[in-house]
XYZ file of C-alpha atoms in Angstrom:
617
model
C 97.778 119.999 175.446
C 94.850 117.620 174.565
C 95.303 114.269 173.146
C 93.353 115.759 170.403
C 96.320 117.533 169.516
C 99.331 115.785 170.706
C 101.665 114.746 167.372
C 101.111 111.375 165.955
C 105.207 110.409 167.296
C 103.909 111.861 170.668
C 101.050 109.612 170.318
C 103.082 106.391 169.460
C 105.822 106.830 171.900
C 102.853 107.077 175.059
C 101.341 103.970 173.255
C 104.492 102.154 173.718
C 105.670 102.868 177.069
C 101.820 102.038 177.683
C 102.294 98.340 176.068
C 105.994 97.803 177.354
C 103.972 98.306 181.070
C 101.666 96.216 180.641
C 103.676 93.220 178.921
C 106.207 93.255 181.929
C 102.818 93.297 184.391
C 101.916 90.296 182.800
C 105.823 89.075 183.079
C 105.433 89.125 186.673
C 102.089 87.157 186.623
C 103.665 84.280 184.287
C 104.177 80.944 186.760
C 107.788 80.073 186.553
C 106.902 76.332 185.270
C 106.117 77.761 182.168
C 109.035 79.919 180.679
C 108.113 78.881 177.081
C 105.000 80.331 176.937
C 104.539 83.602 174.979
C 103.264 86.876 175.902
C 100.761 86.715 172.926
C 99.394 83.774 174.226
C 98.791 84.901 177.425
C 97.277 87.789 176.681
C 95.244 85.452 173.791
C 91.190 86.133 174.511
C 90.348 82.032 174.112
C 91.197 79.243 172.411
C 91.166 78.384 168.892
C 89.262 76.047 166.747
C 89.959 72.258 166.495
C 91.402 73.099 163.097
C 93.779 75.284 164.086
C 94.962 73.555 167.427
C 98.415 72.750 166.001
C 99.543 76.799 165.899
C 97.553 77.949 168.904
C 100.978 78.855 170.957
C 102.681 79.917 167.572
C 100.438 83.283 167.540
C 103.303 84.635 164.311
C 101.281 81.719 162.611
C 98.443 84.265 162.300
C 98.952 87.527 163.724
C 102.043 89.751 162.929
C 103.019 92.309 165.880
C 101.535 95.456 165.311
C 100.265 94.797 161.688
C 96.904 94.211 161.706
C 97.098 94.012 157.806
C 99.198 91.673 157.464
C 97.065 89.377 158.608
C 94.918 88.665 155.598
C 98.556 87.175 153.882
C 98.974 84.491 156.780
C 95.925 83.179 156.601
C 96.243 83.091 152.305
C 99.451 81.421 153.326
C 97.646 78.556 154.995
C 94.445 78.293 153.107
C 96.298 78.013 149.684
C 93.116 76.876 147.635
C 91.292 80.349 148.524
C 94.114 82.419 147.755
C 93.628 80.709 144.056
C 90.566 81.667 143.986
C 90.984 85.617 144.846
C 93.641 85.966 142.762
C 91.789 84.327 139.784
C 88.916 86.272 140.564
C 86.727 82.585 140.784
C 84.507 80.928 143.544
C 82.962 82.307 146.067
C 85.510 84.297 147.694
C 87.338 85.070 144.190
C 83.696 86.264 142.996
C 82.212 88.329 146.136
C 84.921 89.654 148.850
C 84.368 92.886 149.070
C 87.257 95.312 148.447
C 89.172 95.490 151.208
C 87.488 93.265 153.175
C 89.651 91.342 155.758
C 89.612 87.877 156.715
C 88.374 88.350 160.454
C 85.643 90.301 159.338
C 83.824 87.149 158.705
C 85.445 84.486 160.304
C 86.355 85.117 164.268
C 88.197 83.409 166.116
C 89.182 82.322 169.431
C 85.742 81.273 170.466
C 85.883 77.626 171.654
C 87.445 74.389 169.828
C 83.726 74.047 168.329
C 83.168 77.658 168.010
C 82.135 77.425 163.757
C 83.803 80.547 162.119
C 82.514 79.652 158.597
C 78.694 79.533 159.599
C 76.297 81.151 157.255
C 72.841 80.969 156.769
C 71.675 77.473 154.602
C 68.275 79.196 154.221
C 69.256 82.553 152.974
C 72.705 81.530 151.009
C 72.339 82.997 147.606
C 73.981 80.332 145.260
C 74.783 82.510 142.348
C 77.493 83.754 143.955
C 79.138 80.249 143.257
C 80.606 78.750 140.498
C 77.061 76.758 140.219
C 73.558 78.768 139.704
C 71.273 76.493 140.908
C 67.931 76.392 138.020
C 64.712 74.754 137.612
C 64.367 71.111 139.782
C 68.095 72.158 141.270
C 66.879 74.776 143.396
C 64.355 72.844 145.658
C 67.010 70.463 146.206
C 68.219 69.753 150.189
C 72.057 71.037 150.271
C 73.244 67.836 151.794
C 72.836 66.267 148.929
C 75.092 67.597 147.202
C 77.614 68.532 149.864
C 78.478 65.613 152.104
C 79.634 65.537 155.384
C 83.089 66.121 156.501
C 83.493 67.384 153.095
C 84.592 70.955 151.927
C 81.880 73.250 150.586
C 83.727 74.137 147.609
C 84.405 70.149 147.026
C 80.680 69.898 145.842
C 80.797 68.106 142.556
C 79.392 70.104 139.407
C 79.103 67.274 136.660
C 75.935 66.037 136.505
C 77.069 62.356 136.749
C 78.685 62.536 139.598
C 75.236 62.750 141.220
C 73.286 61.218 139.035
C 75.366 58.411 137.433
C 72.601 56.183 138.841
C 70.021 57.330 136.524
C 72.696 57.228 133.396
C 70.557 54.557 131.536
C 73.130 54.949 128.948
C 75.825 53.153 131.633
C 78.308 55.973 130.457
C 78.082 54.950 126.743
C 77.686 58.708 126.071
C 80.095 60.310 128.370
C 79.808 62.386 131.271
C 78.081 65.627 129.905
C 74.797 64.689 130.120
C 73.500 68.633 129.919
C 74.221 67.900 126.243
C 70.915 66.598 125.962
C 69.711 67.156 129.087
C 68.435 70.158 131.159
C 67.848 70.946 135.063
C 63.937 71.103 134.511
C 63.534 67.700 133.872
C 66.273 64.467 133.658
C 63.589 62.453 131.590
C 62.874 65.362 129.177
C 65.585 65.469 126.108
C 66.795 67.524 123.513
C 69.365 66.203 120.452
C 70.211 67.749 117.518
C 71.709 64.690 115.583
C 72.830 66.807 112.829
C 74.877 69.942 114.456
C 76.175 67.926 117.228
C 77.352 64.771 116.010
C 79.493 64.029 112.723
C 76.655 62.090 111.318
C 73.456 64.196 110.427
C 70.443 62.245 109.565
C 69.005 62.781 105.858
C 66.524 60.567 103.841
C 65.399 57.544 105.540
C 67.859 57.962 108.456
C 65.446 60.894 110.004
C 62.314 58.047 110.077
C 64.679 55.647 111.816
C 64.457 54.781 115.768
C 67.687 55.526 117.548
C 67.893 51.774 119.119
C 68.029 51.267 115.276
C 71.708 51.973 115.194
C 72.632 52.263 118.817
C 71.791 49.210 120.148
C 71.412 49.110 123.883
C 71.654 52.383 124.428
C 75.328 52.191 123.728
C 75.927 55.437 121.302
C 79.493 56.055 121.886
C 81.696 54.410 119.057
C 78.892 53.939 117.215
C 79.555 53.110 113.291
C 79.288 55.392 110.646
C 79.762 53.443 107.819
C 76.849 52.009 105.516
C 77.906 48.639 105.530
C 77.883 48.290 109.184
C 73.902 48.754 109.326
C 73.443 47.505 105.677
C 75.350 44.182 105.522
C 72.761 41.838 104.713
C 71.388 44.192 102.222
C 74.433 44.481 100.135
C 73.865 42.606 96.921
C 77.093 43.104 96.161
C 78.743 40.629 98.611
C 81.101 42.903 99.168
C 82.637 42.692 95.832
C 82.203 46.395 95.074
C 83.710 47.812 98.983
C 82.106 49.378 101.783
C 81.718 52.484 100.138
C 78.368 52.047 99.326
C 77.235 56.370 99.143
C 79.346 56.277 96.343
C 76.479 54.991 94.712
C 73.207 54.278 96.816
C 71.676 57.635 98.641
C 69.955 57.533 101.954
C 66.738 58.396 99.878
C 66.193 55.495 98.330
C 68.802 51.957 99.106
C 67.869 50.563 95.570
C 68.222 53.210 93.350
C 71.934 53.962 92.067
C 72.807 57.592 91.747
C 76.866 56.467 90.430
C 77.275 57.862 87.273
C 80.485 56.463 85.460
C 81.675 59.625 82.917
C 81.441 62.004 86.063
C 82.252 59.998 88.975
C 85.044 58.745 87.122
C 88.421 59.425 84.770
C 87.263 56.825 82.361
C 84.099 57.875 80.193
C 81.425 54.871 79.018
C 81.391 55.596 75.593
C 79.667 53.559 72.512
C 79.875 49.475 73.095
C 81.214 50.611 76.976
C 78.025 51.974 77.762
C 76.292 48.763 77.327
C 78.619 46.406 79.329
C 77.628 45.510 82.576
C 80.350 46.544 85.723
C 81.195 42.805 86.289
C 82.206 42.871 82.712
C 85.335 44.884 83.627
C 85.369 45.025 87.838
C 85.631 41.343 88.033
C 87.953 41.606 91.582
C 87.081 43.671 94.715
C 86.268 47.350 93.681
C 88.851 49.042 96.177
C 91.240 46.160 95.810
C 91.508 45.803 92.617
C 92.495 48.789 90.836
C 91.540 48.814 87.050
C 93.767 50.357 84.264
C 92.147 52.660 81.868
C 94.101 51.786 78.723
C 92.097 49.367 76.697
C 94.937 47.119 76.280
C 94.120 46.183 79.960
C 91.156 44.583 79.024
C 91.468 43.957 75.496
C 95.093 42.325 75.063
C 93.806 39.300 73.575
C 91.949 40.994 70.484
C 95.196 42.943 69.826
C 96.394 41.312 66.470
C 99.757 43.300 66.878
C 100.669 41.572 69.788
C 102.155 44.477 71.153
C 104.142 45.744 68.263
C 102.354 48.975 67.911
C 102.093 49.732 71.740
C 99.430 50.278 73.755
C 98.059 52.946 73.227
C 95.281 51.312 70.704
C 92.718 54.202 70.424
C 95.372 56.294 67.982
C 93.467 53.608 65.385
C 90.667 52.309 67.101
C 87.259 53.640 68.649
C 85.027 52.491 71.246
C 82.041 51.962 68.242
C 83.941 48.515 67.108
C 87.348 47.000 67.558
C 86.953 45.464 64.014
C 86.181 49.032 63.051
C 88.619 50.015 59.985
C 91.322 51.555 61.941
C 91.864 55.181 61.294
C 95.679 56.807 62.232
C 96.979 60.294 61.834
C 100.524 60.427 60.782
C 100.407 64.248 61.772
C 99.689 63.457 65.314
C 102.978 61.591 65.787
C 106.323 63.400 66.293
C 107.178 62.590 62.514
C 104.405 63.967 60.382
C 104.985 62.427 56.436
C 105.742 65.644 54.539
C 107.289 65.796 50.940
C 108.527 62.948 49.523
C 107.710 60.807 52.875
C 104.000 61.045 52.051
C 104.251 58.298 49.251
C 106.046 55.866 51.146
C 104.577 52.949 52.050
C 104.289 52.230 55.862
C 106.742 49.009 56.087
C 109.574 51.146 54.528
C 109.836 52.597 57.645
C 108.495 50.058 60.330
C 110.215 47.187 58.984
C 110.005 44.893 62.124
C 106.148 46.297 63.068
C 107.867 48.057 65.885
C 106.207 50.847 64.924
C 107.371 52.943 68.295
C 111.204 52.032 68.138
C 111.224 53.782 64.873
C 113.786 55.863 64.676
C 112.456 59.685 63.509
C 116.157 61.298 62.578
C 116.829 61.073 58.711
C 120.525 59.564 59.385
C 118.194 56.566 60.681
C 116.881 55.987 57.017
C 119.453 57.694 55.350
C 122.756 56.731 56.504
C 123.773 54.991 52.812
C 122.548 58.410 51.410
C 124.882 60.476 53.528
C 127.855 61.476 51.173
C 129.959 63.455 54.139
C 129.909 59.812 55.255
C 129.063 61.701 59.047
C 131.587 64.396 58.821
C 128.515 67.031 58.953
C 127.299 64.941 61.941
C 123.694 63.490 61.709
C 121.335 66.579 61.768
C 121.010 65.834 57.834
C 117.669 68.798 58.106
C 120.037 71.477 58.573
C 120.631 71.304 54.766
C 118.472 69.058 52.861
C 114.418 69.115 52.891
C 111.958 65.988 52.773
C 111.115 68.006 49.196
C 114.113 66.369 47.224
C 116.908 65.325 48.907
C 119.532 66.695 46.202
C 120.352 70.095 46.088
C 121.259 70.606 49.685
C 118.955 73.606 49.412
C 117.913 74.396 53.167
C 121.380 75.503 55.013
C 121.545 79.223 55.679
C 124.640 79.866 57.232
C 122.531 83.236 58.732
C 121.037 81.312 61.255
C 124.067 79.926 62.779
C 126.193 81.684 65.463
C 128.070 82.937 63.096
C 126.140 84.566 60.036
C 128.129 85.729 57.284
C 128.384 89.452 56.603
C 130.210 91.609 54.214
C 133.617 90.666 53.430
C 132.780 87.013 54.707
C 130.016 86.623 52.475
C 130.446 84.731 49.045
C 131.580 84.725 46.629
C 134.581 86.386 48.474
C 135.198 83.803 51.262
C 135.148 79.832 50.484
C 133.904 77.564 53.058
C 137.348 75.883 52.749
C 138.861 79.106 53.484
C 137.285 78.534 57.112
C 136.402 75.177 57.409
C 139.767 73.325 56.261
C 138.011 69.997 56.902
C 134.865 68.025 56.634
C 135.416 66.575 59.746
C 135.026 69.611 62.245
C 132.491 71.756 60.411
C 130.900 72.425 64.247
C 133.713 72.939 66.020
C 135.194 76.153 63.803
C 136.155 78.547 66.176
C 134.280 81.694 65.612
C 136.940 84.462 67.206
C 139.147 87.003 64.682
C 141.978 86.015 65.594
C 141.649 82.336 65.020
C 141.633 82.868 61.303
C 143.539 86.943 61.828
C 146.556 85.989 63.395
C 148.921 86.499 60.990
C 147.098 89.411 60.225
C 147.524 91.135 63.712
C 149.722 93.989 63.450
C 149.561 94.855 67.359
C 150.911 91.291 68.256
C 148.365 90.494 70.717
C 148.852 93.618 72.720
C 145.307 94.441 72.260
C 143.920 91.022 72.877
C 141.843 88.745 71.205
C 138.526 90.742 70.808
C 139.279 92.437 67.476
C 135.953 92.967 66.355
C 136.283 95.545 69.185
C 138.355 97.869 66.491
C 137.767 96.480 62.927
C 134.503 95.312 61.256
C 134.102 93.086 58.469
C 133.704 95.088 55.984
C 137.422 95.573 55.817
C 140.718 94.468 58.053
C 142.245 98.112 57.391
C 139.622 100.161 58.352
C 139.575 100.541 62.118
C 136.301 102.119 64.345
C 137.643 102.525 67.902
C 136.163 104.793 70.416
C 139.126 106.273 72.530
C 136.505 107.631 75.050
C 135.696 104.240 76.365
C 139.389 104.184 77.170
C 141.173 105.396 80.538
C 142.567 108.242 78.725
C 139.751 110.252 76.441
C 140.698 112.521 73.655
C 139.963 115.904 74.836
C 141.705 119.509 72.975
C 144.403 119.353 71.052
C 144.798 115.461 71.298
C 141.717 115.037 69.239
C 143.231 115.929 65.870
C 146.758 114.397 66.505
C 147.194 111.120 64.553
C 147.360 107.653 66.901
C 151.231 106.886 65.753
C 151.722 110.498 67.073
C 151.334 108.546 70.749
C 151.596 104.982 70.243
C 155.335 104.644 68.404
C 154.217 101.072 68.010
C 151.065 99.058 67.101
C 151.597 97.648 70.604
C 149.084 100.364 71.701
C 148.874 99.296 75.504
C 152.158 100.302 76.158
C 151.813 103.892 75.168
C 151.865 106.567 78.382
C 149.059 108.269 79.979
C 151.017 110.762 82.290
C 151.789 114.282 80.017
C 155.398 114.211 80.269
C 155.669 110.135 78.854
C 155.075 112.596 75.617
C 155.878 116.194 76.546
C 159.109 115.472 78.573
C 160.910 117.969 75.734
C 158.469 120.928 76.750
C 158.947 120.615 80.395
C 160.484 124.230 80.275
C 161.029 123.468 83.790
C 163.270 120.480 83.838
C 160.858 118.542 86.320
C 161.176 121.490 89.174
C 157.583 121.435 89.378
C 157.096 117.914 88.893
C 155.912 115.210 86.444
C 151.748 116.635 87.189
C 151.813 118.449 84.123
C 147.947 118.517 84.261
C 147.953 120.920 87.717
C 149.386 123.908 85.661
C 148.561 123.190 81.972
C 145.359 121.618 80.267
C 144.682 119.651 76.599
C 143.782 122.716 74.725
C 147.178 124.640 74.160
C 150.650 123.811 75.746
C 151.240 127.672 76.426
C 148.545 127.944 78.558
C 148.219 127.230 81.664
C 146.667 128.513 85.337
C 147.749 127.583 88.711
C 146.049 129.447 91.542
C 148.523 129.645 94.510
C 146.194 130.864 97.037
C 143.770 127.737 96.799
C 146.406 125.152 95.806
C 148.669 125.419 98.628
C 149.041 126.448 101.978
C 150.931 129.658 100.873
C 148.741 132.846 100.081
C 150.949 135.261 97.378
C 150.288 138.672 98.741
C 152.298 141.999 97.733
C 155.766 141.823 95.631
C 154.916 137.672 95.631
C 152.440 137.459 93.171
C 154.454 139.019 90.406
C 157.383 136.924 91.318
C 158.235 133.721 89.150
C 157.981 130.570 90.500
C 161.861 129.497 89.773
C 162.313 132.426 92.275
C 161.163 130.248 95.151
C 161.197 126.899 93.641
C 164.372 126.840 92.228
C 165.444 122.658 93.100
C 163.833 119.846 90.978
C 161.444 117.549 92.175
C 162.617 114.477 94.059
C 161.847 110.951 92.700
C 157.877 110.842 93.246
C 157.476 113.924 94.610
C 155.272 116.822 92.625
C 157.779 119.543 93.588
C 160.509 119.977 95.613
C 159.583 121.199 99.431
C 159.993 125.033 99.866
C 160.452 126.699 103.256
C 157.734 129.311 103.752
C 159.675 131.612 106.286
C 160.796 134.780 104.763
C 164.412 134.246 105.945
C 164.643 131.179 103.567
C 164.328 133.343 100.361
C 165.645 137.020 101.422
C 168.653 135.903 104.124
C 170.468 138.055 101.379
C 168.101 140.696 101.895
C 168.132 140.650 105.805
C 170.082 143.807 106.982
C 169.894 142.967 110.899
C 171.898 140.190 110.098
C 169.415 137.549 111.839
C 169.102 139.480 115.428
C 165.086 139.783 114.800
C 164.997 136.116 114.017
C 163.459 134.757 110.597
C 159.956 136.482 111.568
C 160.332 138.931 108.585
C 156.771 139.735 108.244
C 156.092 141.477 111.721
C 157.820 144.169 110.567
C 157.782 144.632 107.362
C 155.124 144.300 104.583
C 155.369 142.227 101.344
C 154.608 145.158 99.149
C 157.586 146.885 100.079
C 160.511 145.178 101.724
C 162.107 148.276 103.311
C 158.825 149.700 104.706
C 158.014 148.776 108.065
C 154.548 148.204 108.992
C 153.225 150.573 111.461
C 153.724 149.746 115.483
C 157.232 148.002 114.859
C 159.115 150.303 116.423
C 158.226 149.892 119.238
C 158.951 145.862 119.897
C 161.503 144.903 121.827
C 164.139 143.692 119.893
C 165.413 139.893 120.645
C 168.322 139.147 121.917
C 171.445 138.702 119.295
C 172.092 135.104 118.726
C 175.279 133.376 120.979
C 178.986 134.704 119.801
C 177.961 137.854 117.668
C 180.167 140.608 118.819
């Protein structure tokens, strides 16, 4: 057979024997000064680079026995910073190993200490597969410069500064991205857009200005935005007014305000205001200082009142005069003069000019007037009117929480009748039976809530709703008269089981129970329907359906118990009956049929017949 065709385990097994031959030839040509040496590295085809010295005789370092693919993980094991790279898909290996590819493809080894297995042309390297495309004045450029010697290629810096921090005739004042401004064509040649990338864009005047105007030596970092830091000695101010000065100078023109006072600020320049110059009223530092905008803050020494009537002086006075006549609206207070109050003259009322300590209840001005002497308490309005202050004309009793209907309406009900003193007019209870009690015929049974029954319209007629009740009025209960149940007007204590009221008519002296509803039902007594079949676990078939139910059920119910437990074997009920004398067992019905006790079904003759029981004869 060729080798062509010999199986692959045929194959592997002649490959072996062929290896294990030729490892113990070499055995045998080993020196034996040198038993620590390895057949790898005798069989190794020449030494190693300088860089790899240190594993030359520890060949597992790199190679794993027959796994050639496994090789590619050692030397990712060792060279951690390009295994980074493949994985993140970055750098020169990350970007441009082909798939598949394996690490000796490109770098060979054992060729000499000096041997370099990570040559490549200088001449004919394309750049762009690096992290850094090389442009305009970059590409010219010798690659030593940027990648020293004894250096890494990948350790090539790719800031700008960190070659050209020489040339930085900014000294670092603008940080270390200089392709913000400039651009590999040129290092003298820039480009700055002062408005999109800085937080200060240049309007007005600020676009004519020189940039050593503000950043002086060349130092732009931490440069100030402020106006006053450019502007000092400009500021006419002296610094009274703040540092703030765009609040009112522009970058279009320094001495022409654009502040105006009504919009700018909460406080409006109206009438003499408008003329007044801002010393008049800023006379501290602007920021500092912070001005009230009541006018007592500037005006308290004009204010004749000396306090009395507050401060809030432009209820009476406007910003066209302070001498103006002063002008007040009663109406606008919490205690607009109506009635008789409009006559009164103001000092009446504001005896002592303290016009806001005034009290606004009429029991304030009143209290000699009060003839309940404060039994009503002190909302005196509730009754009497600023009109006239005799009749008590404005107390309906409608508009309390208790309004007076029918029966409790005058002139049938006194307000003595409720109110039994002057002194606790608020404090009447408003429930029935506070005033009912003696009245209550069902002695509290029913509770408390008796407008739940009566109405006041009248005590004796009652409206009750038995259907809201656990037990509704259904059949013949609907016509029967309430004493007929409740014996007493202690209604919660009449029964809601049938035989509390029907034990008399229990025609079956409680064999069937106290369930009266299972058989009967609220229309008529007499009837009644109980379907045995569906009810209980006993179907009536034949004879048994037109027999009555004291046949079987003859015992009365236990205590609790809806009827009294009933065997279901036939023997229980026809042992009487039973002319074998119990030798075929209590079985009844496999031989005979309920339609007809002494006919025997069909096929019962032949049975075998079970033994007679122990000590017949």
């Amino acid at each position: 057979m060729s080798s062509r065709c010999t199986p692959t385990s045929t194959r592997l097994q002649a490959w072996r024997r062929a290896a294990a031959l030729l490892l113990a030839a070499a055995a045998l040509l080993l020196p034996r000064a040198a038993p620590a040496q390895s057949i790898e590295s005798v069989l190794a085809p020449g030494a190693v680079i300088q860089g790899h010295a240190k594993v030359e005789t520890d060949c597992k370092s790199c190679h794993a026995r027959f796994d050639r693919a496994a090789q590619d993980g050692l030397c990712i094991a060792c060279h951690k910073q390009v295994g980074a790279d493949i994985r993140a898909h970055q750098g020169f290996h990350g970007r441009h190993q082909p798939q598949g590819q394996a690490c000796r493809s490109c770098h060979l080894e054992h060729r000499g200490r000096k041997a370099a297995i990570a040559a490549f042309d200088h001449k004919t390297f394309d750049h762009r597969q690096t992290e850094f495309e090389l442009h305009d004045k970059h590409l010219g450029v010798d690659c030593a410069k940027c990648h020293r010697p004894g250096k890494r290629w990948r350790a090539a810096p790719t800031a700008c500064v960190e070659c050209h921090a020489k040339d930085d005739v900014h000294h670092g004042g603008l940080g270390r991205r200089c392709e913000t401004c400039h651009s590999a064509k040129g290092w003298k040649s820039a480009a700055f857009d002062h408005d999109r990338q800085t937080h200060f864009p240049l309007t007005g005047r600020h676009a004519q200005a020189k940039c050593d105007d503000c950043h002086v030596n060349g130092q732009f970092k931490d440069t100030p935005r402020t106006c006053i830091a450019c502007h000092r000695k400009k500021d006419e101010h002296k610094g009274q007014f703040g540092a703030k000065c765009e609040s009112c100078h522009s970058t279009q023109d320094w001495k022409l305000p654009t502040f105006q006072h009504d919009t700018d600020t909460h406080f409006r320049l109206l009438g003499q205001h408008r003329s007044v110059k801002c010393t008049a009223c800023h006379t501290g530092l602007l920021y500092v200082q912070k001005l009230g905008t009541s006018c007592i803050d500037c005006h308290a020494k004009d204010d004749k009142h000396h306090g009395d009537l507050g401060r809030a002086c432009a209820d009476c006075h406007s910003e066209r005069g302070w001498k103006e006549a002063p002008r007040f609206d009663h109406a606008s207070t919490r205690f607009p003069l109506l009635g008789a109050h409009a006559r009164v003259d103001c000092k009446d009322c504001h005896k002592d000019q303290q016009f806001r300590q005034t009290p606004d209840t009429c029991i304030g001005c009143h209290r000699k007037d009060d003839r309940h002497e404060g039994n009503l308490g002190e909302r005196c309005n509730d009754c009497h009117d600023t009109t006239k202050w005799k009749p008590a004309r404005g107390f309906d009793h409608q508009k309390t929480q208790f309004p007076l209907l029918d029966a409790h309406a005058a002139p049938q009900v006194r307000c003595v009748d409720c109110h039994e003193t002057l002194h606790a007019l608020r404090h009447t209870p408003t429930a029935c039976v506070a005033c009912h009690r003696s009245d209550d015929r069902h002695q509290g049974s029913l509770g408390e809530h008796c407008e739940s029954c009566h109405r006041e319209s009248g005590w004796k007629v009652a409206h009750f709703d038995h259907s809201k009740t656990l037990f509704p009025l259904l059949g013949a209960h609907l016509p029967l008269a309430c004493k007929s149940c409740h014996l007493s007007p202690r209604y919660k204590e009449a029964p809601r089981a049938c035989i509390g009221c029907h034990r008399k008519d229990d025609r079956h002296k409680q064999a069937f129970g106290t369930n009266c509803a299972s058989c009967h039902n609220v229309r008529a007594w007499p009837l009644w329907t109980f379907d045995h079949d569906r009810q209980t676990h006993y179907r009536l078939e034949g004879r048994h359906r037109h027999a009555a139910c004291a046949g079987c059920h003859a015992q009365p119910a236990p205590a609790g118990q809806p009827i009294a437990a009933t065997s279901q074997a036939c023997g229980a009920c026809h042992l009487k009956d039973d002319a074998h004398d119990g030798r075929f067992g209590n079985r009844c019905e496999q031989c005979h049929d309920p339609n007809d006790w002494n006919e025997v079904r069909p096929g019962a003759a032949g049975r075998p017949l079970p033994p007679p029981p122990k000590g017949s004869n």
